[in-house]
Amino acid sequence: MSNLTREETDALIQEVLEVYPEKAKKDRAKHLAVNDQSVTQSKKCITSNRKSLPGVMTIRGCAYAGSRGVVWGPVKDMIHISHGPVGCGQYSRGGRRNYYVGTTGVNTFAEINFTSDFQEKDIVFGGDKKLAKAMEEIEGLFPLNKGISVQSECPIGLIGDDIEAVSKKAAAQYNKVVVPVRCEGFRGVSQSLGHHIANDAIRDYVLSNRDGKEFEGTPYDVTIIGDYNIGGDAWASRIFLEEMGLRVIAQWSGDGTIAEMENTPKAKLNLLHCYRSMNYISRHMEEKYGIPWMEYNFFGPTKIEESLRRIAAFFDDKIKEGAERVIAKYKPMMQAVVDKYKPRLQGKRVMLYIGGLRPRHVIGAYEDLGMEVVGTGYEFAHNDDYDRTIQEMGNATLLYDDVTGFELEEFVKRIKPDLVGSGIKEKYIYQKMGIPFRQMHSWDYSGPYHGYDGFAIFARDMDMTLNNPCWGKQTPPWKKTEATEEVKAAA
Amino acid sequence: MANIMIRKNDQGGLVFYLPKRDLEDNISSIEFDSPEKWGGEIKLANGGSYYIEPQVPPERLPVTIRAKRLDAPD
Ligand code: SF4
């Protein structure tokens, strides 16, 4: 199917909105838009970061998920207590496959679920004692931990526990970093506020710990911020940053440690990958320590090249040469990947609905393979994210913010993309509809997708999914008629 | 009154950032911009405007300062 024109896309949005009651319709209409590259201010065409409508199926998470699951969770040598009932923690425990090196349970803990397991009596009488007890147990059982963070679940805020006091006492007692995080799930409209709260906690309890202390720096110290090392993403990025002569002194927070976080203010440049979840702390470091930050994109060779040159521009000629050397070295390898997969993927159309930075960052990687992104949207973006997206997307393509289950399904039915990339909750629906699908939050148990090495895997995975023979076998042989055969041939 | 952060972007222009609402925007004009006096009314690219107490220019950017909202587009 050919691409829709602006009018057709507009009409499609109107049609999909038809089923809603008047008020809901008005509200949802603001979150759906036809991309127009001439608009520089996204707020003129799309509204974001608003409360989801009751009654619709949203895919968002809560502030606790943003802090525990995304920002703090991957810090491997700390223990993160899911403070409150046991359930919340179960789903935010290493499920994103934030890879790390270490011996789990001995000196690293990212995959273990620690919780204070609130019961009725804790709600009634308060859970501060229980928290102190949990910390004591942690110290006894896992003495090699480098710190503890207290990730509040909803009840903590509701019953008014004083986790700050407990943490302060424990920090003095054990002589470790103990961070209370007020990320109760009811705060804000999505996980996004959880990122912000988590960033603020890092600012208040971690960042300045080594101020004034000796650090053997080099002029080429950089950090990777906002890469959660999903399937090894941060490693695939780090490898060629080091190859071009930079020294990566911290990884936030995939495969990260508390010591790295404390050393971050010594860096010369903060490289920011996920703008949405860690711009706050980068801005803070820029103001307090004068460290510039830069957003980069390591999806697909075109964007990597662009990013490497922009990173190198912050440094002297040695790094600039290093960047060119790295680009030249990988060029033939990337060309081989493109030569192999482009003919198989050329012209295929993709619709995305993800979070964080991916709805705009992966566009380049698809374009490198000759594919086209015809619709994209974020779960929890703010206007500044859409500002950055509008330029990346083609004209008259579809933008959807906090899209509902129903809307996305209808859009897909009409636009008929060749591939949908979204989360696990969508995966089986679309696969049953007969549409190839990739789970793009944790790379469908594959990865890494960042960097040069990642692009090869990305290309292979897309090919594997799109050109999988199973899509031609949706109709069982006994139901096949001449007509369906013809339809297949025509499609 | 709210805390805002002002920083420079790659092109050398000033950028306004309101952490509380996660609002980021380019500053299109600032009332006073001389070595003695800096601040006053700032206009944003989105049409909003804020007021900063005129003061000596900050030694370096970014800087967090108090600002009053005069007019916001929504
Ligand atoms: S909203 Fe509250 S109860 Fe639900 S998962 Fe988040 S913290 Fe837990």
Tab-separated table of N, CA and C in Angstrom, chain A residues 41 43 50 196 275-276 279-280 283-284 286-290 293 310 382 384 387-388, chain B residues 5 7-8 10 17 19-25 45-46 60-64 73-74:
chain	number	residue	atom	x	y	z
A	41	GLN	N	7.585	24.062	16.630
A	41	GLN	CA	7.116	23.953	18.006
A	41	GLN	C	6.104	22.834	18.079
A	43	LYS	N	4.300	21.756	20.337
A	43	LYS	CA	3.069	21.954	21.097
A	43	LYS	C	1.951	22.527	20.236
A	50	ARG	N	0.313	14.339	29.480
A	50	ARG	CA	-0.937	14.617	30.189
A	50	ARG	C	-1.469	13.320	30.765
A	196	HIS	N	12.587	11.716	36.679
A	196	HIS	CA	12.966	13.021	37.207
A	196	HIS	C	13.283	12.925	38.702
A	275	TYR	N	17.699	11.055	26.403
A	275	TYR	CA	17.441	12.423	26.840
A	275	TYR	C	16.305	12.459	27.857
A	276	ARG	N	15.256	11.715	27.577
A	276	ARG	CA	14.079	11.797	28.421
A	276	ARG	C	14.359	11.438	29.875
A	279	ASN	N	18.119	13.827	31.198
A	279	ASN	CA	18.528	15.194	30.857
A	279	ASN	C	18.632	16.039	32.124
A	280	TYR	N	17.813	15.688	33.127
A	280	TYR	CA	17.769	16.496	34.348
A	280	TYR	C	19.130	16.566	35.009
A	283	ARG	N	21.719	18.470	32.938
A	283	ARG	CA	21.573	19.918	33.088
A	283	ARG	C	22.165	20.385	34.405
A	284	HIS	N	21.913	19.589	35.454
A	284	HIS	CA	22.430	19.958	36.753
A	284	HIS	C	23.961	19.995	36.739
A	286	GLU	N	25.856	20.443	34.215
A	286	GLU	CA	26.324	21.549	33.391
A	286	GLU	C	26.376	22.823	34.225
A	287	GLU	N	25.353	23.003	35.037
A	287	GLU	CA	25.317	24.229	35.831
A	287	GLU	C	26.327	24.186	36.974
A	288	LYS	N	26.345	23.060	37.696
A	288	LYS	CA	27.172	23.026	38.892
A	288	LYS	C	28.647	22.815	38.589
A	289	TYR	N	28.949	21.929	37.649
A	289	TYR	CA	30.345	21.588	37.402
A	289	TYR	C	30.860	22.098	36.050
A	290	GLY	N	29.980	22.721	35.281
A	290	GLY	CA	30.389	23.232	33.975
A	290	GLY	C	30.729	22.136	32.976
A	293	TRP	N	26.980	18.818	27.955
A	293	TRP	CA	26.388	17.521	27.598
A	293	TRP	C	25.921	17.555	26.165
A	310	ARG	N	30.288	14.914	15.884
A	310	ARG	CA	29.866	15.960	16.820
A	310	ARG	C	30.543	15.792	18.181
A	382	HIS	N	7.617	14.306	26.474
A	382	HIS	CA	7.178	15.675	26.727
A	382	HIS	C	7.313	16.428	25.398
A	384	ASP	N	9.422	18.609	24.461
A	384	ASP	CA	10.768	18.710	23.889
A	384	ASP	C	11.145	17.468	23.090
A	387	ASP	N	9.499	17.983	19.732
A	387	ASP	CA	10.270	18.979	18.983
A	387	ASP	C	11.384	18.294	18.201
A	388	ARG	N	12.013	17.333	18.878
A	388	ARG	CA	13.143	16.651	18.264
A	388	ARG	C	12.700	15.592	17.260
B	5	MET	N	16.118	27.662	34.473
B	5	MET	CA	17.538	27.549	34.152
B	5	MET	C	17.761	28.146	32.771
B	7	ARG	N	20.499	28.465	29.692
B	7	ARG	CA	21.763	27.938	29.172
B	7	ARG	C	21.966	28.392	27.731
B	8	LYS	N	23.153	28.126	27.242
B	8	LYS	CA	23.462	28.482	25.858
B	8	LYS	C	23.299	27.247	24.997
B	10	ASP	N	23.961	25.216	21.086
B	10	ASP	CA	25.116	25.091	20.187
B	10	ASP	C	25.293	26.314	19.295
B	17	TYR	N	14.718	26.964	30.395
B	17	TYR	CA	14.258	25.644	30.826
B	17	TYR	C	13.568	25.759	32.173
B	19	PRO	N	12.286	23.497	34.953
B	19	PRO	CA	12.336	22.089	35.368
B	19	PRO	C	10.995	21.565	35.839
B	20	LYS	N	10.256	22.386	36.531
B	20	LYS	CA	9.009	21.931	37.105
B	20	LYS	C	8.048	21.404	36.043
B	21	ARG	N	8.045	22.055	34.910
B	21	ARG	CA	7.104	21.631	33.862
B	21	ARG	C	7.824	21.026	32.667
B	22	ASP	N	9.122	20.850	32.808
B	22	ASP	CA	9.893	20.287	31.723
B	22	ASP	C	9.705	21.036	30.434
B	23	LEU	N	9.726	22.321	30.551
B	23	LEU	CA	9.485	23.151	29.383
B	23	LEU	C	10.825	23.684	28.912
B	24	GLU	N	11.154	23.387	27.681
B	24	GLU	CA	12.407	23.880	27.128
B	24	GLU	C	12.085	24.726	25.913
B	25	ASP	N	12.698	25.905	25.825
B	25	ASP	CA	12.417	26.741	24.667
B	25	ASP	C	13.524	27.744	24.431
B	45	ALA	N	10.347	31.617	22.330
B	45	ALA	CA	9.947	31.350	20.954
B	45	ALA	C	8.493	30.891	20.885
B	46	ASN	N	7.983	30.296	21.937
B	46	ASN	CA	6.595	29.825	21.891
B	46	ASN	C	5.591	30.934	22.188
B	60	ARG	N	28.749	32.663	34.546
B	60	ARG	CA	28.762	31.640	33.500
B	60	ARG	C	27.377	31.019	33.399
B	61	LEU	N	27.134	30.490	32.232
B	61	LEU	CA	25.875	29.791	32.008
B	61	LEU	C	26.190	28.305	32.005
B	62	PRO	N	25.253	27.444	32.284
B	62	PRO	CA	23.871	27.718	32.678
B	62	PRO	C	23.766	28.249	34.109
B	63	VAL	N	22.653	28.921	34.349
B	63	VAL	CA	22.429	29.448	35.668
B	63	VAL	C	20.962	29.248	36.036
B	64	THR	N	20.723	28.961	37.300
B	64	THR	CA	19.346	28.834	37.774
B	64	THR	C	18.954	30.115	38.487
B	73	PRO	N	1.567	30.871	26.766
B	73	PRO	CA	0.596	30.652	25.706
B	73	PRO	C	-0.536	29.690	26.079
B	74	ASP	N	-0.322	28.760	27.042
B	74	ASP	CA	-1.477	27.905	27.338
B	74	ASP	C	-1.740	27.774	28.826
